[in-house]
Amino acid sequence: MSGPQCCENPPTLNPVSGSGHVEKLGGLDAYVSGSPDSKLCVLLISDVFGYEAPNLRALADKVAASGFYVVVPDYFGGDPFDPSNQDRPIAVWIKDHGWDKGFDNTKPVLEAIKNKGITAIGAAGMCWGAKVVVELSKEELIQAAVLLHPSFVTVDDIKAGKAPIAILGAEIDQMSPPALLKQFEEILASKPEVNSYVKIYPKVSHGWTVRYSIDDPEAVKAAEEAHKEMLDWFATYVK
């Protein structure tokens, strides 16, 4: 279950942040950025704070600037986790917003993306979103996967994945501690048919790639390093 670390450093949500726009895709509202003429798509699957997080939308715009059509769905129907609501802690909220529901809701989104002429799709998931990404990989619904400080992802998930996968983890992470990531790495090393990359970033905490302060140069630098690794992975496998 998601613990307190999953909910630290909540973003200040902004429905008009980013240089893209919101449209309906496969029944969900989605923040969309990049050229609709691109044949290559990256799906960004948020943490529990949802698709209005400014840092997440800024990342979408950065990925779009590399030539991808980027889609960030609103998996929570306008109901992201609110840490200030003490009557609805994460253990209660997540009963309404399980990753399994997120996985099911992604299928029509992927169909809508393909109907735009997209021929290859990569997916990156942060925290909650990482579990959705591994499920997409198991079903071979995506061409490449990136997990950033994953939550809920198990050894069995990694064993069953089929898409090339990069796992970017934090040294300080109760949800996916380095020991678990090392297990993931060992499993992937025994699966030569699946290209893989695992990195544990030193001195950073769970959530560092999207829940950083833009006023903290070191935090921004650490996040940008992970963003580059993610982009490099998609540039290699989403073609």
PDB file of N, CA and C in Angstrom, residues 143-239:
ATOM      1  N   GLN A 143       5.602  -0.204 -26.799  1.00  0.00           N
ATOM      2  CA  GLN A 143       6.888  -0.614 -27.376  1.00  0.00           C
ATOM      3  C   GLN A 143       8.065  -0.418 -26.423  1.00  0.00           C
ATOM      4  N   ALA A 144       7.873   0.407 -25.391  1.00  0.00           N
ATOM      5  CA  ALA A 144       8.943   0.647 -24.422  1.00  0.00           C
ATOM      6  C   ALA A 144       8.335   1.144 -23.128  1.00  0.00           C
ATOM      7  N   ALA A 145       9.007   0.833 -22.004  1.00  0.00           N
ATOM      8  CA  ALA A 145       8.518   1.205 -20.675  1.00  0.00           C
ATOM      9  C   ALA A 145       9.625   1.894 -19.885  1.00  0.00           C
ATOM     10  N   VAL A 146       9.223   2.901 -19.115  1.00  0.00           N
ATOM     11  CA  VAL A 146      10.128   3.523 -18.145  1.00  0.00           C
ATOM     12  C   VAL A 146       9.377   3.643 -16.825  1.00  0.00           C
ATOM     13  N   LEU A 147       9.992   3.161 -15.757  1.00  0.00           N
ATOM     14  CA  LEU A 147       9.436   3.288 -14.410  1.00  0.00           C
ATOM     15  C   LEU A 147      10.290   4.273 -13.634  1.00  0.00           C
ATOM     16  N   LEU A 148       9.654   5.297 -13.081  1.00  0.00           N
ATOM     17  CA  LEU A 148      10.368   6.288 -12.287  1.00  0.00           C
ATOM     18  C   LEU A 148       9.865   6.203 -10.854  1.00  0.00           C
ATOM     19  N   HIS A 149      10.783   5.933  -9.929  1.00  0.00           N
ATOM     20  CA  HIS A 149      10.458   5.683  -8.512  1.00  0.00           C
ATOM     21  C   HIS A 149       9.125   4.950  -8.379  1.00  0.00           C
ATOM     22  N   PRO A 150       9.089   3.670  -8.827  1.00  0.00           N
ATOM     23  CA  PRO A 150       7.816   2.934  -8.891  1.00  0.00           C
ATOM     24  C   PRO A 150       7.228   2.610  -7.522  1.00  0.00           C
ATOM     25  N   SER A 151       5.902   2.504  -7.504  1.00  0.00           N
ATOM     26  CA  SER A 151       5.164   1.980  -6.349  1.00  0.00           C
ATOM     27  C   SER A 151       4.381   0.754  -6.806  1.00  0.00           C
ATOM     28  N   PHE A 152       4.213  -0.198  -5.897  1.00  0.00           N
ATOM     29  CA  PHE A 152       3.397  -1.408  -6.101  1.00  0.00           C
ATOM     30  C   PHE A 152       4.019  -2.440  -7.035  1.00  0.00           C
ATOM     31  N   VAL A 153       5.084  -2.113  -7.746  1.00  0.00           N
ATOM     32  CA  VAL A 153       5.654  -3.037  -8.730  1.00  0.00           C
ATOM     33  C   VAL A 153       6.377  -4.163  -7.991  1.00  0.00           C
ATOM     34  N   THR A 154       6.110  -5.390  -8.429  1.00  0.00           N
ATOM     35  CA  THR A 154       6.640  -6.577  -7.755  1.00  0.00           C
ATOM     36  C   THR A 154       7.644  -7.313  -8.641  1.00  0.00           C
ATOM     37  N   VAL A 155       8.327  -8.245  -8.018  1.00  0.00           N
ATOM     38  CA  VAL A 155       9.243  -9.119  -8.747  1.00  0.00           C
ATOM     39  C   VAL A 155       8.501  -9.862  -9.855  1.00  0.00           C
ATOM     40  N   ASP A 156       7.302 -10.336  -9.562  1.00  0.00           N
ATOM     41  CA  ASP A 156       6.533 -11.064 -10.577  1.00  0.00           C
ATOM     42  C   ASP A 156       6.164 -10.163 -11.755  1.00  0.00           C
ATOM     43  N   ASP A 157       5.896  -8.889 -11.472  1.00  0.00           N
ATOM     44  CA  ASP A 157       5.620  -7.948 -12.562  1.00  0.00           C
ATOM     45  C   ASP A 157       6.806  -7.858 -13.506  1.00  0.00           C
ATOM     46  N   ILE A 158       7.984  -7.735 -12.935  1.00  0.00           N
ATOM     47  CA  ILE A 158       9.194  -7.589 -13.747  1.00  0.00           C
ATOM     48  C   ILE A 158       9.449  -8.869 -14.542  1.00  0.00           C
ATOM     49  N   LYS A 159       9.188 -10.011 -13.922  1.00  0.00           N
ATOM     50  CA  LYS A 159       9.357 -11.289 -14.631  1.00  0.00           C
ATOM     51  C   LYS A 159       8.450 -11.381 -15.847  1.00  0.00           C
ATOM     52  N   ALA A 160       7.259 -10.799 -15.759  1.00  0.00           N
ATOM     53  CA  ALA A 160       6.257 -10.963 -16.811  1.00  0.00           C
ATOM     54  C   ALA A 160       6.317  -9.895 -17.892  1.00  0.00           C
ATOM     55  N   GLY A 161       7.078  -8.833 -17.669  1.00  0.00           N
ATOM     56  CA  GLY A 161       7.131  -7.747 -18.638  1.00  0.00           C
ATOM     57  C   GLY A 161       7.758  -8.165 -19.959  1.00  0.00           C
ATOM     58  N   LYS A 162       7.296  -7.574 -21.048  1.00  0.00           N
ATOM     59  CA  LYS A 162       7.794  -7.958 -22.375  1.00  0.00           C
ATOM     60  C   LYS A 162       8.448  -6.806 -23.128  1.00  0.00           C
ATOM     61  N   ALA A 163       8.138  -5.563 -22.769  1.00  0.00           N
ATOM     62  CA  ALA A 163       8.701  -4.425 -23.489  1.00  0.00           C
ATOM     63  C   ALA A 163      10.070  -4.044 -22.919  1.00  0.00           C
ATOM     64  N   PRO A 164      10.955  -3.485 -23.744  1.00  0.00           N
ATOM     65  CA  PRO A 164      12.207  -2.934 -23.219  1.00  0.00           C
ATOM     66  C   PRO A 164      11.897  -1.981 -22.063  1.00  0.00           C
ATOM     67  N   ILE A 165      12.639  -2.123 -20.965  1.00  0.00           N
ATOM     68  CA  ILE A 165      12.271  -1.390 -19.754  1.00  0.00           C
ATOM     69  C   ILE A 165      13.470  -0.728 -19.094  1.00  0.00           C
ATOM     70  N   ALA A 166      13.297   0.527 -18.728  1.00  0.00           N
ATOM     71  CA  ALA A 166      14.278   1.246 -17.919  1.00  0.00           C
ATOM     72  C   ALA A 166      13.628   1.551 -16.578  1.00  0.00           C
ATOM     73  N   ILE A 167      14.352   1.275 -15.506  1.00  0.00           N
ATOM     74  CA  ILE A 167      13.848   1.538 -14.153  1.00  0.00           C
ATOM     75  C   ILE A 167      14.782   2.535 -13.482  1.00  0.00           C
ATOM     76  N   LEU A 168      14.240   3.698 -13.150  1.00  0.00           N
ATOM     77  CA  LEU A 168      15.032   4.766 -12.542  1.00  0.00           C
ATOM     78  C   LEU A 168      14.535   4.949 -11.115  1.00  0.00           C
ATOM     79  N   GLY A 169      15.362   4.526 -10.175  1.00  0.00           N
ATOM     80  CA  GLY A 169      14.951   4.531  -8.776  1.00  0.00           C
ATOM     81  C   GLY A 169      15.756   5.478  -7.924  1.00  0.00           C
ATOM     82  N   ALA A 170      15.275   5.673  -6.699  1.00  0.00           N
ATOM     83  CA  ALA A 170      15.907   6.589  -5.751  1.00  0.00           C
ATOM     84  C   ALA A 170      16.619   5.819  -4.656  1.00  0.00           C
ATOM     85  N   GLU A 171      17.723   6.392  -4.183  1.00  0.00           N
ATOM     86  CA  GLU A 171      18.446   5.781  -3.072  1.00  0.00           C
ATOM     87  C   GLU A 171      17.594   5.776  -1.806  1.00  0.00           C
ATOM     88  N   ILE A 172      16.776   6.832  -1.632  1.00  0.00           N
ATOM     89  CA  ILE A 172      15.953   6.978  -0.432  1.00  0.00           C
ATOM     90  C   ILE A 172      14.505   6.731  -0.835  1.00  0.00           C
ATOM     91  N   ASP A 173      14.067   5.484  -0.711  1.00  0.00           N
ATOM     92  CA  ASP A 173      12.749   5.129  -1.237  1.00  0.00           C
ATOM     93  C   ASP A 173      12.186   3.944  -0.474  1.00  0.00           C
ATOM     94  N   GLN A 174      11.124   4.189   0.298  1.00  0.00           N
ATOM     95  CA  GLN A 174      10.484   3.104   1.037  1.00  0.00           C
ATOM     96  C   GLN A 174       9.576   2.273   0.138  1.00  0.00           C
ATOM     97  N   MET A 175       9.084   2.868  -0.949  1.00  0.00           N
ATOM     98  CA  MET A 175       8.165   2.157  -1.830  1.00  0.00           C
ATOM     99  C   MET A 175       8.895   1.132  -2.691  1.00  0.00           C
ATOM    100  N   SER A 176      10.058   1.538  -3.220  1.00  0.00           N
ATOM    101  CA  SER A 176      10.909   0.622  -3.996  1.00  0.00           C
ATOM    102  C   SER A 176      12.351   0.851  -3.573  1.00  0.00           C
ATOM    103  N   PRO A 177      12.740   0.268  -2.449  1.00  0.00           N
ATOM    104  CA  PRO A 177      14.095   0.491  -1.948  1.00  0.00           C
ATOM    105  C   PRO A 177      15.146  -0.107  -2.877  1.00  0.00           C
ATOM    106  N   PRO A 178      16.388   0.364  -2.764  1.00  0.00           N
ATOM    107  CA  PRO A 178      17.449  -0.141  -3.637  1.00  0.00           C
ATOM    108  C   PRO A 178      17.565  -1.663  -3.661  1.00  0.00           C
ATOM    109  N   ALA A 179      17.317  -2.313  -2.530  1.00  0.00           N
ATOM    110  CA  ALA A 179      17.416  -3.782  -2.502  1.00  0.00           C
ATOM    111  C   ALA A 179      16.403  -4.419  -3.456  1.00  0.00           C
ATOM    112  N   LEU A 180      15.196  -3.831  -3.537  1.00  0.00           N
ATOM    113  CA  LEU A 180      14.187  -4.357  -4.455  1.00  0.00           C
ATOM    114  C   LEU A 180      14.587  -4.081  -5.905  1.00  0.00           C
ATOM    115  N   LEU A 181      15.123  -2.898  -6.151  1.00  0.00           N
ATOM    116  CA  LEU A 181      15.554  -2.576  -7.512  1.00  0.00           C
ATOM    117  C   LEU A 181      16.688  -3.497  -7.961  1.00  0.00           C
ATOM    118  N   LYS A 182      17.542  -3.870  -7.031  1.00  0.00           N
ATOM    119  CA  LYS A 182      18.610  -4.830  -7.370  1.00  0.00           C
ATOM    120  C   LYS A 182      18.019  -6.180  -7.759  1.00  0.00           C
ATOM    121  N   GLN A 183      16.933  -6.572  -7.089  1.00  0.00           N
ATOM    122  CA  GLN A 183      16.235  -7.805  -7.479  1.00  0.00           C
ATOM    123  C   GLN A 183      15.678  -7.683  -8.897  1.00  0.00           C
ATOM    124  N   PHE A 184      15.079  -6.517  -9.173  1.00  0.00           N
ATOM    125  CA  PHE A 184      14.561  -6.277 -10.526  1.00  0.00           C
ATOM    126  C   PHE A 184      15.694  -6.428 -11.543  1.00  0.00           C
ATOM    127  N   GLU A 185      16.844  -5.849 -11.210  1.00  0.00           N
ATOM    128  CA  GLU A 185      17.982  -5.869 -12.135  1.00  0.00           C
ATOM    129  C   GLU A 185      18.456  -7.295 -12.395  1.00  0.00           C
ATOM    130  N   GLU A 186      18.480  -8.103 -11.339  1.00  0.00           N
ATOM    131  CA  GLU A 186      18.915  -9.496 -11.480  1.00  0.00           C
ATOM    132  C   GLU A 186      17.934 -10.288 -12.357  1.00  0.00           C
ATOM    133  N   ILE A 187      16.654 -10.051 -12.160  1.00  0.00           N
ATOM    134  CA  ILE A 187      15.645 -10.737 -12.978  1.00  0.00           C
ATOM    135  C   ILE A 187      15.806 -10.350 -14.442  1.00  0.00           C
ATOM    136  N   LEU A 188      15.960  -9.047 -14.686  1.00  0.00           N
ATOM    137  CA  LEU A 188      16.086  -8.575 -16.059  1.00  0.00           C
ATOM    138  C   LEU A 188      17.360  -9.087 -16.717  1.00  0.00           C
ATOM    139  N   ALA A 189      18.416  -9.231 -15.922  1.00  0.00           N
ATOM    140  CA  ALA A 189      19.674  -9.763 -16.460  1.00  0.00           C
ATOM    141  C   ALA A 189      19.503 -11.205 -16.934  1.00  0.00           C
ATOM    142  N   SER A 190      18.530 -11.905 -16.342  1.00  0.00           N
ATOM    143  CA  SER A 190      18.277 -13.301 -16.736  1.00  0.00           C
ATOM    144  C   SER A 190      17.287 -13.396 -17.898  1.00  0.00           C
ATOM    145  N   LYS A 191      16.862 -12.228 -18.419  1.00  0.00           N
ATOM    146  CA  LYS A 191      15.906 -12.181 -19.540  1.00  0.00           C
ATOM    147  C   LYS A 191      16.554 -11.415 -20.703  1.00  0.00           C
ATOM    148  N   PRO A 192      17.518 -12.012 -21.377  1.00  0.00           N
ATOM    149  CA  PRO A 192      18.216 -11.286 -22.442  1.00  0.00           C
ATOM    150  C   PRO A 192      17.309 -10.871 -23.591  1.00  0.00           C
ATOM    151  N   GLU A 193      16.135 -11.496 -23.681  1.00  0.00           N
ATOM    152  CA  GLU A 193      15.215 -11.138 -24.767  1.00  0.00           C
ATOM    153  C   GLU A 193      14.539  -9.782 -24.514  1.00  0.00           C
ATOM    154  N   VAL A 194      14.649  -9.284 -23.276  1.00  0.00           N
ATOM    155  CA  VAL A 194      14.070  -7.981 -22.930  1.00  0.00           C
ATOM    156  C   VAL A 194      15.202  -7.006 -22.607  1.00  0.00           C
ATOM    157  N   ASN A 195      15.374  -6.004 -23.454  1.00  0.00           N
ATOM    158  CA  ASN A 195      16.390  -4.998 -23.175  1.00  0.00           C
ATOM    159  C   ASN A 195      16.012  -4.217 -21.919  1.00  0.00           C
ATOM    160  N   SER A 196      17.009  -3.974 -21.069  1.00  0.00           N
ATOM    161  CA  SER A 196      16.685  -3.354 -19.785  1.00  0.00           C
ATOM    162  C   SER A 196      17.828  -2.492 -19.278  1.00  0.00           C
ATOM    163  N   TYR A 197      17.465  -1.597 -18.381  1.00  0.00           N
ATOM    164  CA  TYR A 197      18.419  -0.687 -17.760  1.00  0.00           C
ATOM    165  C   TYR A 197      17.864  -0.325 -16.391  1.00  0.00           C
ATOM    166  N   VAL A 198      18.685  -0.467 -15.354  1.00  0.00           N
ATOM    167  CA  VAL A 198      18.268  -0.118 -13.999  1.00  0.00           C
ATOM    168  C   VAL A 198      19.311   0.827 -13.405  1.00  0.00           C
ATOM    169  N   LYS A 199      18.835   1.928 -12.863  1.00  0.00           N
ATOM    170  CA  LYS A 199      19.749   2.879 -12.230  1.00  0.00           C
ATOM    171  C   LYS A 199      19.142   3.374 -10.925  1.00  0.00           C
ATOM    172  N   ILE A 200      19.977   3.413  -9.895  1.00  0.00           N
ATOM    173  CA  ILE A 200      19.569   3.974  -8.604  1.00  0.00           C
ATOM    174  C   ILE A 200      20.296   5.306  -8.445  1.00  0.00           C
ATOM    175  N   TYR A 201      19.525   6.373  -8.390  1.00  0.00           N
ATOM    176  CA  TYR A 201      20.111   7.705  -8.285  1.00  0.00           C
ATOM    177  C   TYR A 201      20.473   8.006  -6.837  1.00  0.00           C
ATOM    178  N   PRO A 202      21.716   8.416  -6.576  1.00  0.00           N
ATOM    179  CA  PRO A 202      22.140   8.687  -5.200  1.00  0.00           C
ATOM    180  C   PRO A 202      21.544   9.989  -4.654  1.00  0.00           C
ATOM    181  N   LYS A 203      21.314   9.991  -3.358  1.00  0.00           N
ATOM    182  CA  LYS A 203      20.946  11.210  -2.610  1.00  0.00           C
ATOM    183  C   LYS A 203      19.607  11.815  -3.019  1.00  0.00           C
ATOM    184  N   VAL A 204      18.758  11.038  -3.670  1.00  0.00           N
ATOM    185  CA  VAL A 204      17.426  11.550  -4.004  1.00  0.00           C
ATOM    186  C   VAL A 204      16.373  10.649  -3.364  1.00  0.00           C
ATOM    187  N   SER A 205      15.145  11.184  -3.257  1.00  0.00           N
ATOM    188  CA  SER A 205      14.055  10.476  -2.601  1.00  0.00           C
ATOM    189  C   SER A 205      12.949  10.146  -3.591  1.00  0.00           C
ATOM    190  N   HIS A 206      12.103   9.210  -3.184  1.00  0.00           N
ATOM    191  CA  HIS A 206      10.912   8.831  -3.951  1.00  0.00           C
ATOM    192  C   HIS A 206      10.189  10.090  -4.429  1.00  0.00           C
ATOM    193  N   GLY A 207       9.880  10.132  -5.720  1.00  0.00           N
ATOM    194  CA  GLY A 207       9.148  11.266  -6.272  1.00  0.00           C
ATOM    195  C   GLY A 207      10.021  12.349  -6.876  1.00  0.00           C
ATOM    196  N   TRP A 208      11.354  12.153  -6.843  1.00  0.00           N
ATOM    197  CA  TRP A 208      12.250  13.261  -7.187  1.00  0.00           C
ATOM    198  C   TRP A 208      12.141  13.745  -8.628  1.00  0.00           C
ATOM    199  N   THR A 209      11.635  12.927  -9.544  1.00  0.00           N
ATOM    200  CA  THR A 209      11.626  13.348 -10.954  1.00  0.00           C
ATOM    201  C   THR A 209      10.494  14.320 -11.282  1.00  0.00           C
ATOM    202  N   VAL A 210       9.452  14.360 -10.440  1.00  0.00           N
ATOM    203  CA  VAL A 210       8.328  15.262 -10.723  1.00  0.00           C
ATOM    204  C   VAL A 210       7.922  16.114  -9.526  1.00  0.00           C
ATOM    205  N   ARG A 211       8.363  15.766  -8.330  1.00  0.00           N
ATOM    206  CA  ARG A 211       7.931  16.525  -7.154  1.00  0.00           C
ATOM    207  C   ARG A 211       9.104  17.295  -6.554  1.00  0.00           C
ATOM    208  N   TYR A 212       9.842  17.954  -7.403  1.00  0.00           N
ATOM    209  CA  TYR A 212      10.981  18.760  -6.961  1.00  0.00           C
ATOM    210  C   TYR A 212      10.569  20.235  -6.902  1.00  0.00           C
ATOM    211  N   SER A 213      11.337  21.008  -6.135  1.00  0.00           N
ATOM    212  CA  SER A 213      11.124  22.457  -6.102  1.00  0.00           C
ATOM    213  C   SER A 213      11.914  23.099  -7.232  1.00  0.00           C
ATOM    214  N   ILE A 214      11.255  23.910  -8.042  1.00  0.00           N
ATOM    215  CA  ILE A 214      11.951  24.568  -9.150  1.00  0.00           C
ATOM    216  C   ILE A 214      12.957  25.592  -8.631  1.00  0.00           C
ATOM    217  N   ASP A 215      12.880  25.909  -7.330  1.00  0.00           N
ATOM    218  CA  ASP A 215      13.820  26.876  -6.730  1.00  0.00           C
ATOM    219  C   ASP A 215      15.038  26.202  -6.120  1.00  0.00           C
ATOM    220  N   ASP A 216      15.134  24.884  -6.242  1.00  0.00           N
ATOM    221  CA  ASP A 216      16.260  24.122  -5.685  1.00  0.00           C
ATOM    222  C   ASP A 216      17.112  23.595  -6.846  1.00  0.00           C
ATOM    223  N   PRO A 217      18.238  24.257  -7.143  1.00  0.00           N
ATOM    224  CA  PRO A 217      19.043  23.877  -8.319  1.00  0.00           C
ATOM    225  C   PRO A 217      19.487  22.415  -8.307  1.00  0.00           C
ATOM    226  N   GLU A 218      19.844  21.896  -7.143  1.00  0.00           N
ATOM    227  CA  GLU A 218      20.301  20.507  -7.071  1.00  0.00           C
ATOM    228  C   GLU A 218      19.156  19.543  -7.382  1.00  0.00           C
ATOM    229  N   ALA A 219      17.957  19.861  -6.869  1.00  0.00           N
ATOM    230  CA  ALA A 219      16.791  19.005  -7.130  1.00  0.00           C
ATOM    231  C   ALA A 219      16.422  19.043  -8.611  1.00  0.00           C
ATOM    232  N   VAL A 220      16.496  20.231  -9.200  1.00  0.00           N
ATOM    233  CA  VAL A 220      16.190  20.362 -10.629  1.00  0.00           C
ATOM    234  C   VAL A 220      17.194  19.562 -11.456  1.00  0.00           C
ATOM    235  N   LYS A 221      18.464  19.670 -11.098  1.00  0.00           N
ATOM    236  CA  LYS A 221      19.509  18.947 -11.831  1.00  0.00           C
ATOM    237  C   LYS A 221      19.285  17.437 -11.763  1.00  0.00           C
ATOM    238  N   ALA A 222      18.967  16.924 -10.573  1.00  0.00           N
ATOM    239  CA  ALA A 222      18.750  15.480 -10.409  1.00  0.00           C
ATOM    240  C   ALA A 222      17.553  15.013 -11.224  1.00  0.00           C
ATOM    241  N   ALA A 223      16.492  15.821 -11.222  1.00  0.00           N
ATOM    242  CA  ALA A 223      15.312  15.461 -12.008  1.00  0.00           C
ATOM    243  C   ALA A 223      15.640  15.464 -13.495  1.00  0.00           C
ATOM    244  N   GLU A 224      16.380  16.480 -13.936  1.00  0.00           N
ATOM    245  CA  GLU A 224      16.697  16.587 -15.361  1.00  0.00           C
ATOM    246  C   GLU A 224      17.578  15.448 -15.845  1.00  0.00           C
ATOM    247  N   GLU A 225      18.451  14.945 -14.975  1.00  0.00           N
ATOM    248  CA  GLU A 225      19.276  13.784 -15.340  1.00  0.00           C
ATOM    249  C   GLU A 225      18.388  12.574 -15.632  1.00  0.00           C
ATOM    250  N   ALA A 226      17.376  12.382 -14.782  1.00  0.00           N
ATOM    251  CA  ALA A 226      16.463  11.250 -14.992  1.00  0.00           C
ATOM    252  C   ALA A 226      15.611  11.473 -16.243  1.00  0.00           C
ATOM    253  N   HIS A 227      15.196  12.721 -16.458  1.00  0.00           N
ATOM    254  CA  HIS A 227      14.410  13.012 -17.662  1.00  0.00           C
ATOM    255  C   HIS A 227      15.203  12.659 -18.918  1.00  0.00           C
ATOM    256  N   LYS A 228      16.500  12.986 -18.914  1.00  0.00           N
ATOM    257  CA  LYS A 228      17.342  12.683 -20.086  1.00  0.00           C
ATOM    258  C   LYS A 228      17.444  11.178 -20.305  1.00  0.00           C
ATOM    259  N   GLU A 229      17.611  10.419 -19.220  1.00  0.00           N
ATOM    260  CA  GLU A 229      17.688   8.955 -19.345  1.00  0.00           C
ATOM    261  C   GLU A 229      16.381   8.407 -19.933  1.00  0.00           C
ATOM    262  N   MET A 230      15.269   8.940 -19.472  1.00  0.00           N
ATOM    263  CA  MET A 230      13.969   8.510 -19.988  1.00  0.00           C
ATOM    264  C   MET A 230      13.855   8.812 -21.475  1.00  0.00           C
ATOM    265  N   LEU A 231      14.219  10.028 -21.847  1.00  0.00           N
ATOM    266  CA  LEU A 231      14.138  10.431 -23.251  1.00  0.00           C
ATOM    267  C   LEU A 231      15.045   9.579 -24.126  1.00  0.00           C
ATOM    268  N   ASP A 232      16.239   9.301 -23.642  1.00  0.00           N
ATOM    269  CA  ASP A 232      17.167   8.464 -24.403  1.00  0.00           C
ATOM    270  C   ASP A 232      16.584   7.076 -24.629  1.00  0.00           C
ATOM    271  N   TRP A 233      15.912   6.552 -23.609  1.00  0.00           N
ATOM    272  CA  TRP A 233      15.301   5.215 -23.728  1.00  0.00           C
ATOM    273  C   TRP A 233      14.221   5.214 -24.798  1.00  0.00           C
ATOM    274  N   PHE A 234      13.364   6.218 -24.756  1.00  0.00           N
ATOM    275  CA  PHE A 234      12.304   6.282 -25.759  1.00  0.00           C
ATOM    276  C   PHE A 234      12.851   6.540 -27.151  1.00  0.00           C
ATOM    277  N   ALA A 235      13.901   7.349 -27.252  1.00  0.00           N
ATOM    278  CA  ALA A 235      14.490   7.616 -28.565  1.00  0.00           C
ATOM    279  C   ALA A 235      15.054   6.337 -29.195  1.00  0.00           C
ATOM    280  N   THR A 236      15.492   5.413 -28.327  1.00  0.00           N
ATOM    281  CA  THR A 236      16.068   4.160 -28.791  1.00  0.00           C
ATOM    282  C   THR A 236      15.008   3.139 -29.196  1.00  0.00           C
ATOM    283  N   TYR A 237      13.905   3.085 -28.433  1.00  0.00           N
ATOM    284  CA  TYR A 237      12.968   1.968 -28.614  1.00  0.00           C
ATOM    285  C   TYR A 237      11.596   2.344 -29.161  1.00  0.00           C
ATOM    286  N   VAL A 238      11.261   3.624 -29.197  1.00  0.00           N
ATOM    287  CA  VAL A 238       9.965   4.032 -29.756  1.00  0.00           C
ATOM    288  C   VAL A 238      10.253   4.625 -31.139  1.00  0.00           C
ATOM    289  N   LYS A 239      10.143   3.766 -32.165  1.00  0.00           N
ATOM    290  CA  LYS A 239      10.522   4.163 -33.526  1.00  0.00           C
ATOM    291  C   LYS A 239       9.452   3.722 -34.512  1.00  0.00           C
TER     292      LYS A 239
END
